């Protein structure tokens, strides 16, 4: 049995959550997996409704943080003798570990923003990482940010996060996606949490400027988050509120259909409030839908998008550069098609069935 510890796990959204559920599914297709995850009633309802692999069991821990960490620690202690390996979503979950059997492989993940660049918590993080036999880092940027915390403590490995194939889109999903657009485009799609470093505000500004040259240009903003009302106000201030469709959070077949219905994926991310993209799974998901990307150069995003091959990488803090890159792809349909094909090929080699071996190698060294 493989044990997975996760503070970040669906139904809450985000790249870490997607990665940990993907890992659980991929491993459970091969052997029994138990996930000890945070979450209460809503999370348990999500688990019951989800079509998960038969080998996967998810146990939830709710309540105040100290209490749920105490209960989780007790559960780890009870299961440790049955586990052949442990995966932890971050150094924070390592802190909840009780003493484990000698030689038991423990793999932690490093994503980026959990490693403070000013060195805060360094001693605490190094102590936690000292409990891991391996640290799987999601991007080159994360590797460099985490180096002061893992050097001399545990073995680092750079493994780009995999993705699942896109869920099938039903006829109803496709009809819903078609209704999100007013015409035939060209169509820009933004699909992410509505938080600062995703660059959704930049996408709105790009759209407002390019509408003058491309009167049929459309923009759908899919996702939810703390900046939703601010972004809607910005759209109104830019005089495009009636032209931008904010759909809210989109998942499953609707997400697949929406990606297939668009022409260009927009996520010109940047550093915001000290945070930036750890990797960017959605760029790869877009690639599965033959959708090239406009990608910001901050954080690990350039690991997910190959400049000039699967999309265009821009300085997400430079509005004019982002506008010109978007304009170029709107004008050059052939280039868009070449990038779309490149994105599809890269993403097809990034699915869990192909990449799960990278994680298994951390617990089954040859």
XYZ file of C-alpha atoms in Angstrom:
366
model
C 0.000 0.000 0.000
C 1.167 3.541 -0.777
C 0.245 6.317 1.641
C -0.348 9.900 0.435
C -0.548 12.861 2.839
C -2.265 15.941 1.457
C -3.353 19.209 2.993
C -4.148 20.387 -0.563
C -6.548 17.989 -2.284
C -9.770 18.304 -4.317
C -12.494 19.423 -4.239
C -10.535 22.601 -3.486
C -8.921 23.860 -6.692
C -5.333 24.541 -7.663
C -2.289 22.968 -9.241
C -1.176 21.173 -6.071
C -4.616 19.658 -5.604
C -4.715 18.491 -9.224
C -1.225 17.007 -8.966
C -1.964 15.077 -5.783
C -5.242 13.645 -7.052
C -3.548 12.704 -10.314
C -0.781 10.941 -8.400
C -3.325 9.075 -6.277
C -5.286 7.943 -9.340
C -2.203 6.890 -11.315
C -0.734 4.895 -8.455
C -4.095 3.349 -7.486
C -4.421 1.947 -11.002
C -1.378 -0.173 -10.120
C -1.646 -0.925 -6.390
C -3.683 0.065 -3.302
C -3.383 3.720 -2.250
C -4.682 5.455 0.875
C -4.908 9.256 0.894
C -5.100 11.115 4.202
C -6.470 14.506 3.169
C -7.871 17.605 4.806
C -11.589 18.221 4.313
C -14.952 17.676 5.942
C -18.552 17.136 4.796
C -18.304 18.726 1.330
C -15.053 16.901 0.625
C -16.519 13.573 1.669
C -19.492 14.161 -0.627
C -17.042 14.854 -3.466
C -15.229 11.573 -2.741
C -18.476 9.580 -2.758
C -19.613 11.089 -6.070
C -16.291 10.717 -7.875
C -15.494 7.767 -10.138
C -12.128 6.959 -8.600
C -9.952 3.879 -9.265
C -10.974 0.822 -7.257
C -7.632 0.759 -5.457
C -7.999 4.270 -4.036
C -9.240 5.041 -0.524
C -9.528 8.653 0.722
C -9.828 9.441 4.427
C -10.722 13.006 5.466
C -9.699 15.042 8.486
C -11.631 18.179 9.439
C -11.809 20.591 12.348
C -9.228 23.052 13.698
C -5.724 22.569 12.311
C -4.061 21.316 15.514
C -6.792 18.745 16.026
C -6.838 17.424 12.476
C -3.036 17.208 12.404
C -3.141 15.204 15.637
C -5.717 12.772 14.237
C -3.829 12.492 10.948
C -0.596 11.779 12.783
C -2.278 8.966 14.733
C -3.651 7.515 11.497
C -0.241 7.603 9.835
C 1.209 5.756 12.818
C -1.486 3.085 12.483
C -0.892 2.619 8.743
C 2.884 3.025 8.556
C 3.574 -0.664 9.065
C 1.416 -1.498 6.017
C 2.855 1.179 3.727
C 5.724 0.562 1.335
C 6.131 4.284 0.586
C 4.804 7.698 1.627
C 4.172 10.736 -0.587
C 3.570 14.161 1.007
C 2.129 17.133 -0.874
C 4.667 19.539 0.688
C 7.062 19.992 3.599
C 4.066 21.050 5.694
C 2.615 17.541 5.572
C 5.983 16.088 6.562
C 5.672 17.881 9.885
C 2.677 15.692 10.744
C 4.652 12.464 10.404
C 5.191 10.267 13.461
C 8.296 8.056 13.641
C 8.308 5.750 10.606
C 9.867 2.335 9.959
C 13.540 2.530 9.005
C 14.112 2.517 5.264
C 10.548 3.501 4.336
C 10.765 5.787 1.241
C 9.246 9.240 1.878
C 8.801 11.573 -1.096
C 7.810 15.227 -0.670
C 6.775 17.679 -3.390
C 8.108 21.195 -3.888
C 5.919 23.661 -5.767
C 7.514 27.078 -5.297
C 5.545 29.564 -3.263
C 5.912 27.562 -0.026
C 9.638 28.431 0.045
C 9.927 32.056 1.271
C 12.530 33.948 -0.734
C 13.526 35.991 2.312
C 14.603 32.794 4.079
C 11.833 32.799 6.685
C 11.098 29.366 8.194
C 14.347 28.002 6.760
C 15.267 25.989 9.842
C 11.731 24.668 10.171
C 11.514 23.678 6.498
C 14.939 22.038 6.476
C 13.977 20.024 9.537
C 10.785 18.854 7.826
C 12.558 18.009 4.561
C 15.069 16.014 6.537
C 12.315 13.445 6.956
C 12.098 12.902 3.171
C 14.260 10.517 1.173
C 13.476 12.500 -1.998
C 12.066 15.894 -2.983
C 10.190 16.110 -6.302
C 10.382 19.703 -7.599
C 7.910 20.795 -10.258
C 10.025 23.257 -12.281
C 13.490 24.741 -12.742
C 12.362 27.907 -10.982
C 11.093 25.929 -7.990
C 14.366 23.994 -7.896
C 16.336 27.213 -7.537
C 13.931 28.759 -5.022
C 14.011 25.639 -2.856
C 17.767 25.027 -3.031
C 18.645 26.782 0.275
C 16.035 24.616 1.998
C 17.034 21.183 0.649
C 20.789 21.451 0.069
C 22.486 18.847 2.255
C 19.136 17.689 3.632
C 17.468 15.474 1.018
C 17.868 14.369 -2.599
C 16.203 16.713 -5.160
C 14.611 15.585 -8.432
C 13.159 17.802 -11.159
C 9.919 16.199 -12.386
C 7.414 18.255 -14.342
C 3.861 17.479 -13.167
C 1.834 15.200 -15.454
C -1.787 15.619 -16.513
C -4.709 13.295 -17.070
C -6.300 13.060 -20.517
C -9.107 15.576 -20.779
C -12.445 14.155 -19.592
C -14.888 13.393 -22.417
C -17.202 16.208 -23.444
C -20.822 15.207 -23.980
C -23.102 16.736 -26.608
C -24.609 18.796 -23.787
C -21.126 20.000 -22.743
C -20.329 21.024 -26.325
C -23.621 22.855 -26.649
C -22.927 24.688 -23.390
C -19.448 25.689 -24.592
C -20.847 26.956 -27.896
C -23.262 29.210 -25.988
C -20.379 30.934 -24.200
C -19.337 32.626 -27.438
C -21.240 35.189 -29.451
C -19.742 34.434 -32.867
C -16.956 32.629 -34.673
C -14.142 34.593 -33.109
C -11.207 34.697 -32.957
C -11.664 33.409 -29.409
C -9.416 33.988 -26.407
C -9.816 31.759 -23.355
C -8.613 32.491 -19.828
C -9.147 29.536 -17.480
C -7.613 29.676 -14.010
C -8.168 30.669 -10.429
C -8.820 34.404 -10.310
C -5.725 35.389 -8.351
C -3.025 37.954 -8.995
C -0.144 35.990 -10.495
C -2.300 34.373 -13.195
C -2.372 37.687 -15.102
C -6.100 37.731 -15.847
C -6.079 41.520 -15.497
C -3.436 41.680 -18.230
C -5.592 39.470 -20.438
C -8.491 41.911 -19.997
C -6.257 44.822 -20.985
C -4.950 42.939 -24.012
C -8.495 42.159 -25.099
C -9.646 45.762 -24.668
C -6.778 47.048 -26.820
C -7.050 44.436 -29.557
C -10.823 44.737 -29.950
C -10.184 47.898 -31.933
C -8.231 45.982 -34.593
C -10.246 42.749 -34.296
C -13.896 43.742 -33.822
C -15.023 40.096 -33.704
C -12.516 39.162 -31.006
C -14.067 37.406 -27.999
C -12.880 36.605 -24.490
C -14.194 34.041 -22.024
C -12.843 34.177 -18.470
C -13.482 30.848 -16.737
C -12.661 30.392 -13.080
C -13.412 31.713 -9.640
C -11.356 33.315 -6.923
C -10.887 36.308 -4.648
C -10.291 38.780 -7.494
C -13.489 38.012 -9.410
C -15.296 41.245 -8.544
C -12.142 43.327 -9.050
C -11.694 41.823 -12.508
C -15.305 42.498 -13.457
C -14.858 46.103 -12.341
C -11.684 46.355 -14.415
C -13.576 45.055 -17.446
C -16.191 47.770 -16.859
C -13.485 50.432 -16.493
C -12.009 49.259 -19.810
C -15.478 49.522 -21.448
C -15.560 45.795 -22.296
C -17.696 44.391 -19.471
C -20.533 43.532 -21.861
C -18.078 41.847 -24.211
C -16.329 39.580 -21.681
C -18.062 36.404 -20.507
C -17.203 35.479 -16.897
C -18.436 31.886 -16.593
C -17.336 31.026 -13.048
C -15.544 27.778 -12.274
C -15.664 25.206 -15.082
C -14.767 21.525 -14.659
C -15.119 18.143 -16.329
C -16.539 17.811 -19.820
C -17.500 21.481 -19.933
C -13.859 22.436 -19.438
C -12.839 20.088 -22.255
C -15.497 21.467 -24.586
C -14.631 25.075 -23.746
C -10.940 24.494 -24.520
C -11.787 22.819 -27.833
C -14.021 25.742 -28.766
C -11.319 28.415 -28.285
C -8.417 29.513 -30.500
C -5.820 30.790 -28.021
C -5.224 30.164 -24.322
C -4.300 33.277 -22.327
C -2.347 33.124 -19.073
C 0.340 35.831 -19.162
C 1.352 35.308 -15.549
C 3.790 37.409 -13.548
C 5.059 37.838 -10.010
C 2.280 39.267 -7.817
C 2.458 39.784 -4.058
C 5.647 37.742 -4.016
C 4.009 34.701 -5.637
C 4.266 33.229 -9.127
C 3.311 30.128 -11.081
C 4.964 26.958 -9.796
C 4.487 25.154 -13.124
C 1.139 25.576 -14.901
C -0.786 22.363 -15.561
C -3.487 24.190 -17.493
C -1.046 25.058 -20.283
C -0.589 21.326 -20.852
C -4.332 20.656 -20.608
C -4.881 23.353 -23.214
C -2.330 21.615 -25.402
C -4.374 18.413 -25.340
C -7.168 20.480 -26.890
C -4.820 21.754 -29.641
C -4.779 25.146 -27.957
C -1.532 27.191 -28.065
C -0.767 29.524 -25.173
C 0.304 33.043 -24.398
C 2.389 32.354 -21.296
C 4.059 34.623 -18.764
C 7.763 34.133 -18.119
C 7.506 34.160 -14.311
C 8.095 31.100 -12.161
C 7.877 27.626 -13.655
C 5.475 28.466 -16.478
C 8.216 28.480 -19.153
C 8.764 24.788 -18.312
C 5.165 24.112 -19.354
C 5.265 26.150 -22.595
C 8.089 25.860 -25.146
C 8.524 29.309 -26.663
C 7.914 29.247 -30.405
C 6.912 25.583 -30.364
C 3.819 25.215 -28.156
C 3.052 28.884 -27.511
C 4.641 32.267 -26.946
C 6.366 33.166 -23.675
C 6.179 36.869 -22.832
C 7.099 39.167 -19.984
C 3.752 39.089 -18.229
C 4.497 42.439 -16.613
C 4.941 44.082 -20.041
C 1.509 44.868 -21.461
C 2.760 46.034 -24.854
C 4.825 42.862 -25.360
C 1.838 40.711 -24.438
C -0.424 42.649 -26.800
C 1.994 42.274 -29.720
C 2.485 38.543 -29.133
C -1.274 38.016 -29.051
C -1.766 40.186 -32.124
C 0.847 38.182 -34.032
C -0.956 34.891 -33.373
C -4.348 36.365 -34.215
C -3.000 37.526 -37.580
C -0.949 34.433 -38.435
C -3.383 31.520 -38.477
C -0.733 29.142 -39.858
C 1.595 29.891 -36.956
C -1.272 29.277 -34.554
C -1.842 25.888 -36.141
C 1.841 24.964 -35.910
C 1.932 25.930 -32.240
C -1.293 24.019 -31.623
C 0.215 20.863 -33.096
C 3.384 21.332 -31.053
C 1.330 21.847 -27.909
C -0.621 18.677 -28.605
C 2.558 16.612 -29.022
C 4.169 17.966 -25.846
C 1.010 17.411 -23.813
C 0.511 13.887 -25.137
C 3.921 12.991 -23.684
C 3.013 14.594 -20.350
C 0.085 12.376 -19.339
C 0.139 10.260 -16.184
C 0.358 6.936 -18.008
C 3.679 8.088 -19.467
C 5.076 10.043 -16.512
C 4.039 7.999 -13.461
C 7.234 5.976 -13.891
C 9.213 9.067 -12.821
C 7.541 8.989 -9.404
C 7.719 5.223 -9.033
C 11.470 5.461 -9.635
C 11.756 7.551 -6.455
C 10.416 4.702 -4.330
C 11.629 1.751 -6.436
C 15.199 2.714 -7.338
C 16.947 0.361 -9.735
